[in-house]
Amino acid sequence: MARGDVLRVEFPYPPGGAGREQAGRRPAIAVQTDVTSASLPTLMVVPLTGRLSALRFPHTIQVEPSEVNGLTQPSVLLVFQLRAIDHRRIPGKIGRLEQHYLNQLDEEMRRMLSL
């Protein structure tokens, strides 16, 4: 898996169904560098949702579907839900995020994390 890959991810459901974290099978973007990805049991990802209403939250980016990224509908990157996921929860790759979206994602992560 490489940085910028669009992955199919099995996000765990929170215990007792509490919380607002994304859960279930959904696409996510690998944001960790390729160098560290192979040496760690987890991968940092940003989940996507097909609910465009999520754009009302800060730290979100709309992504249009394409043959390159493999998405089938307009989606929203939920940058504020950045998290580590075990490699075993990633059954496969869907596509690759286009560079202009990856640049927006980098900028939004910098803004969110005050880097």
mmCIF file of C-alpha atoms in Angstrom, residues 41 103 110:
data_model
loop_
_atom_site.group_PDB
_atom_site.id
_atom_site.type_symbol
_atom_site.label_atom_id
_atom_site.label_comp_id
_atom_site.label_asym_id
_atom_site.label_seq_id
_atom_site.Cartn_x
_atom_site.Cartn_y
_atom_site.Cartn_z
ATOM 1 C CA PRO A 41 1.236 -3.243 11.796
ATOM 2 C CA ASN A 103 -2.453 18.178 -2.248
ATOM 3 C CA ARG A 110 -1.600 20.599 8.170
#
